[in-house]
CSV table of C-alpha atoms in Angstrom, one decimal:
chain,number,residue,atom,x,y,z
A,55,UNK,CA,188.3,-25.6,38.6
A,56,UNK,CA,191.3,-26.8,40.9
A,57,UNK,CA,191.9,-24.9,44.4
A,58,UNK,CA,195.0,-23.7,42.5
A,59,UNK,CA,193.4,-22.1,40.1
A,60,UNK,CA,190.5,-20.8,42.0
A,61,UNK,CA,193.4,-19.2,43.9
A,62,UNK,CA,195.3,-17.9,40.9
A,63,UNK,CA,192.4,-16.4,39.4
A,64,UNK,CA,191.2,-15.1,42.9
A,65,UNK,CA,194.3,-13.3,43.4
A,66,UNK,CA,194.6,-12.1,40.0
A,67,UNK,CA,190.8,-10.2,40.4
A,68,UNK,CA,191.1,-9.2,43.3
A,69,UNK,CA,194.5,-7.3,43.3
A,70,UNK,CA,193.0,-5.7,39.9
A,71,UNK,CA,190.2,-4.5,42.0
A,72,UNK,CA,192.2,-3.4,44.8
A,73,UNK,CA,194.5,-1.4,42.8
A,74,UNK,CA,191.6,0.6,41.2
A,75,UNK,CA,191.0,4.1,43.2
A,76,UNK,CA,188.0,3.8,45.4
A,77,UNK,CA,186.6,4.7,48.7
A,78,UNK,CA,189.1,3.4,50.9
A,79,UNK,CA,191.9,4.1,48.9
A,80,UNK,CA,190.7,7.5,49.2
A,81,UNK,CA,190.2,7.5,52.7
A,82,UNK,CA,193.8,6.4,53.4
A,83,UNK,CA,195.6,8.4,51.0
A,84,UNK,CA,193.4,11.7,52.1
A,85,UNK,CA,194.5,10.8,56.2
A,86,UNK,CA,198.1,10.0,55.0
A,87,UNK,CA,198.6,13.3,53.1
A,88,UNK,CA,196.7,15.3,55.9
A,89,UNK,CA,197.0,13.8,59.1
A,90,UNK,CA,200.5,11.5,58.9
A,91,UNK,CA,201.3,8.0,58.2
A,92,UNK,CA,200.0,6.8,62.0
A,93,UNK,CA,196.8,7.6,61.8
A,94,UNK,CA,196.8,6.6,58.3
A,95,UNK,CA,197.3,3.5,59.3
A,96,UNK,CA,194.7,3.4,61.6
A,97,UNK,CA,192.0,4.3,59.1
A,98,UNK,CA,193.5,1.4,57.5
A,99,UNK,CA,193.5,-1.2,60.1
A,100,UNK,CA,189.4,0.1,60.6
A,101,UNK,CA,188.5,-0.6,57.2
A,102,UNK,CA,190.2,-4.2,56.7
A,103,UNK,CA,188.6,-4.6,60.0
A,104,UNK,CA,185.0,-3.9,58.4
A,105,UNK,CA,186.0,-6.4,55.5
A,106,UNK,CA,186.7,-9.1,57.9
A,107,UNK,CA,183.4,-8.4,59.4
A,108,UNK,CA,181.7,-8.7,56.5
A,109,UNK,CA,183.9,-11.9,55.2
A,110,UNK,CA,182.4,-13.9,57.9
A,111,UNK,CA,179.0,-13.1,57.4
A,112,UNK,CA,179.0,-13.7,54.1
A,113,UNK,CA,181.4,-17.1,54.9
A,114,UNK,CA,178.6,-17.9,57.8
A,115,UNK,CA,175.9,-16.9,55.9
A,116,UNK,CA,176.3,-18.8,52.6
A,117,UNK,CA,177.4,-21.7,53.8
A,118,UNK,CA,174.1,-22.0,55.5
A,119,UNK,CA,172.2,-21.0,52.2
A,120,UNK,CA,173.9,-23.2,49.7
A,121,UNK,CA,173.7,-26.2,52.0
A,122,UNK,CA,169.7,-25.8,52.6
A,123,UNK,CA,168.5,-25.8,48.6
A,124,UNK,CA,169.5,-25.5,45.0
A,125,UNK,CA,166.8,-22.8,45.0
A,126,UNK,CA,168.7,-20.6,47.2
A,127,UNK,CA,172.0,-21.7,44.9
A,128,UNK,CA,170.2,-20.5,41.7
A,129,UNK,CA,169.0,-17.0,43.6
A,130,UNK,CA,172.2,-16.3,44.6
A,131,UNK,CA,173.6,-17.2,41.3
A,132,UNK,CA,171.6,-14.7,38.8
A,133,UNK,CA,171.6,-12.0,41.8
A,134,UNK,CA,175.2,-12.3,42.1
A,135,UNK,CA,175.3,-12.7,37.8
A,136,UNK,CA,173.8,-9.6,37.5
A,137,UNK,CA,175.2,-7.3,40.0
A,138,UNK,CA,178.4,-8.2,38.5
A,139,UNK,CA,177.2,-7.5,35.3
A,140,UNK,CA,175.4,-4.3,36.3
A,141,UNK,CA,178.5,-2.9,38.5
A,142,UNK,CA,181.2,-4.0,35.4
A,143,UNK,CA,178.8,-2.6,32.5
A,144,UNK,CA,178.1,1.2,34.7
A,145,UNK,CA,182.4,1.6,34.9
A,146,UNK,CA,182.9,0.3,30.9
A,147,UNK,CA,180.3,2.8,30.0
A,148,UNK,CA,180.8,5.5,32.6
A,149,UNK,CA,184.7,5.3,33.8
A,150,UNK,CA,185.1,8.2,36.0
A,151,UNK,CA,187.2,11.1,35.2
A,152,UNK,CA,189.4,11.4,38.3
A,153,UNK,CA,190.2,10.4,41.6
A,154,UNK,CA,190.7,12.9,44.4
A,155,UNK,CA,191.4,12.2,47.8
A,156,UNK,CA,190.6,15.2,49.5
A,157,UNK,CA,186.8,14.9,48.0
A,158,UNK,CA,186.0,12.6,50.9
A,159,UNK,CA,183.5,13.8,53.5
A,160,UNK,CA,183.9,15.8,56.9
A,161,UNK,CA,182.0,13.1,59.3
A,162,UNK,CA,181.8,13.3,63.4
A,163,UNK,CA,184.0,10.6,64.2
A,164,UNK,CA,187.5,11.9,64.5
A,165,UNK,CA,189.2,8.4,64.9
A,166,UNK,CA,191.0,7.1,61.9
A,167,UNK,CA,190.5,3.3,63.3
A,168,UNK,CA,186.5,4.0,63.6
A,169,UNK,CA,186.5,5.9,60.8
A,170,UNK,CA,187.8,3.1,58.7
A,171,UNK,CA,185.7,0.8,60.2
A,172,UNK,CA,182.3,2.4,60.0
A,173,UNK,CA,183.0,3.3,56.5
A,174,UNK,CA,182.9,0.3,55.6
A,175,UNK,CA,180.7,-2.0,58.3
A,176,UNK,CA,177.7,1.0,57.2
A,177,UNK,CA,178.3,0.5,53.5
A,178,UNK,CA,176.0,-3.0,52.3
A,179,UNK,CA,178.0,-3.0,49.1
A,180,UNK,CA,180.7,-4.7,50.4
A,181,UNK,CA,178.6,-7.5,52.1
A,182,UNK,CA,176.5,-7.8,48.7
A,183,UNK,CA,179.7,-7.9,46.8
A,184,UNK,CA,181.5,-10.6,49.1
A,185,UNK,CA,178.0,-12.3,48.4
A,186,UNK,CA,178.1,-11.9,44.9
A,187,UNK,CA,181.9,-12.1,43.7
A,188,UNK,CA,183.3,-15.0,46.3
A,189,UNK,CA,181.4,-17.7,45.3
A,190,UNK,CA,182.4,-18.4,41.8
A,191,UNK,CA,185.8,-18.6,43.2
A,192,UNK,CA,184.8,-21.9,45.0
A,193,UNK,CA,186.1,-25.2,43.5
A,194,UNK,CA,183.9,-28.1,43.3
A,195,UNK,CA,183.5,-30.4,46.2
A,196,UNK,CA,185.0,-27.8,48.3
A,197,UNK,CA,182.8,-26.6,51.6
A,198,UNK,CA,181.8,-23.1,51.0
A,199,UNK,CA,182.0,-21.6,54.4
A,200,UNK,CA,185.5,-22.0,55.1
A,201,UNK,CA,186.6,-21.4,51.5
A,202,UNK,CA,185.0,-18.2,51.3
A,203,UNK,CA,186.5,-17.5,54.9
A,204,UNK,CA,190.1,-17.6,53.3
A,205,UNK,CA,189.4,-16.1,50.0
A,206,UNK,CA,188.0,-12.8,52.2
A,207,UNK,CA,191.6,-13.5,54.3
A,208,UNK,CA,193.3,-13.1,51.1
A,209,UNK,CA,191.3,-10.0,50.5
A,210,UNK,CA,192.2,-8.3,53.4
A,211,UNK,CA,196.2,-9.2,53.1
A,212,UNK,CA,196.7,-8.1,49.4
A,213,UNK,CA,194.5,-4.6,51.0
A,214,UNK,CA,196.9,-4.5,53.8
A,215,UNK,CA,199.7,-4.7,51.3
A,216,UNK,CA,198.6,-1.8,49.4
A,217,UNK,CA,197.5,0.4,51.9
A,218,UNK,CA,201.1,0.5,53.6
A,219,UNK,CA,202.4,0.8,49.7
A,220,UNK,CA,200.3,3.9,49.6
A,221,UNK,CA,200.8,5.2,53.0
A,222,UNK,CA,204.6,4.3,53.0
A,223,UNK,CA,204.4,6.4,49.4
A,224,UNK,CA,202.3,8.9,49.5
A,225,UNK,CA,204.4,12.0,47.9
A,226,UNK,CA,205.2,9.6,45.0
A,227,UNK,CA,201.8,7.3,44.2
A,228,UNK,CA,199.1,10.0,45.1
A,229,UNK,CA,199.8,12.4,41.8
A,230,UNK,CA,199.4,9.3,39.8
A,231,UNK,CA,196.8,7.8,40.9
A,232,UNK,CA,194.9,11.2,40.1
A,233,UNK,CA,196.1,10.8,36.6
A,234,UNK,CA,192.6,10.8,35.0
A,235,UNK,CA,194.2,8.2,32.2
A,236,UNK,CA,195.1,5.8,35.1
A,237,UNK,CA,191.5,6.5,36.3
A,238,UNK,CA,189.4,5.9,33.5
A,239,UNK,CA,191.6,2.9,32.3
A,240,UNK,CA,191.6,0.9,35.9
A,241,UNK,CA,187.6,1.3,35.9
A,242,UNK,CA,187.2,-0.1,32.5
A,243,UNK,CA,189.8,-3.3,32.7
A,244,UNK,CA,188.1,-3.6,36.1
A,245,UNK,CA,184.7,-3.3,34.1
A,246,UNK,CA,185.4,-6.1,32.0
A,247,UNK,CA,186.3,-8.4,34.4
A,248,UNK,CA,182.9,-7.8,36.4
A,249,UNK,CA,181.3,-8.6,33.4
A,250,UNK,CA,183.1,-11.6,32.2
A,251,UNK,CA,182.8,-13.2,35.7
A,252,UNK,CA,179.2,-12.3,35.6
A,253,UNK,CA,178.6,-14.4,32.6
A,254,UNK,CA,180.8,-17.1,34.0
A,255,UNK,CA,178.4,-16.9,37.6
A,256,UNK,CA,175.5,-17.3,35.3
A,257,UNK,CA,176.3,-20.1,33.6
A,258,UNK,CA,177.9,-22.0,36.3
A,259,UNK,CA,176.4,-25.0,38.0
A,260,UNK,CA,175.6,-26.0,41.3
């Protein structure tokens, strides 16, 4: 695989993924309707903040492990393999039945920014999923750190992209995307391609 089509089929994921209604969609869509586009936007500088956070841990972080043994390469490899696998298979089997925005938790912290941020620093997922979904992304003979650095760049532009599409739309996108058709068919395309690139991970080579 060339860097060009890493980055094609990068991009191509991950906007799928980011378009699919999930917990930070949520959480910007809810502060946007209730609280106003500015602090919308804060909750949505926190939470690429978090992602950022966790794209250098998991660029600092496997770039150390890939580079001390194939051992640690083949671990990371079937872990990653199968959390794909497992994560694609539970929305193909169990798409959810619609979104809302206002379901999201009363918390303590009253700062969109820190909201954003702890949401997602707290949740492990997205560090396991950086872990698990970057890699295969990596073209051969290319150093892993400061790929995976850029691909988790890319993730947090084409995030900043959609969150001031959502905020900037709120009125207009937010009855849609509770459309429980547009729900349940996101979750299943995005199904499939967590388990196609799970098989790909598994069958890949150092």
């Amino acid at each position: 695989m060339t860097v060009t089509q890493s980055l094609i089929s990068f991009i191509f994921t991950i906007t799928l993924l980011v378009l699919t209604p999930g917990l930070d969609t949520a959480l910007v869509l809810r502060t946007a309707t209730v609280d106003g586009a500015n602090r919308a936007f804060r909750a949505a500088l926190g939470i690429l903040t978090g992602c950022c956070v966790w794209g250098l841990a998991a660029a600092l972080g496997l770039s150390a492990m890939l580079a001390a043994s194939n051992i640690a390469f083949e671990i990371l490899k079937w872990g990653g393999a199968l959390y794909l696998a497992w994560v694609g298979s539970q929305l193909l089997l169990h798409p959810r039945a619609h979104f809302v925005a206002e379901s999201q938790p009363r918390t303590f912290i009253a700062d969109p920014f820190a909201k954003g941020a702890m949401q997602n620093l707290l949740n492990p997922k997205i560090g396991v999923f950086y872990i698990s979904f970057l890699p295969q992304f990596i073209p051969h003979g290319v150093e892993a750190g400061p790929y995976i650095l850029m691909l988790a760049a890319l993730h947090v532009a084409i995030c900043l992209v959609w969150f001031v599409a959502l905020i900037l739309m709120t009125h207009s996108l937010a009855p849609f995307m509770r459309n429980p058709s547009f729900v349940r068919i996101m979750d299943r395309v995005t199904g499939i391609v967590f388990v196609g690139f799970g098989l790909k991970l598994a069958f890949s080579r150092n």
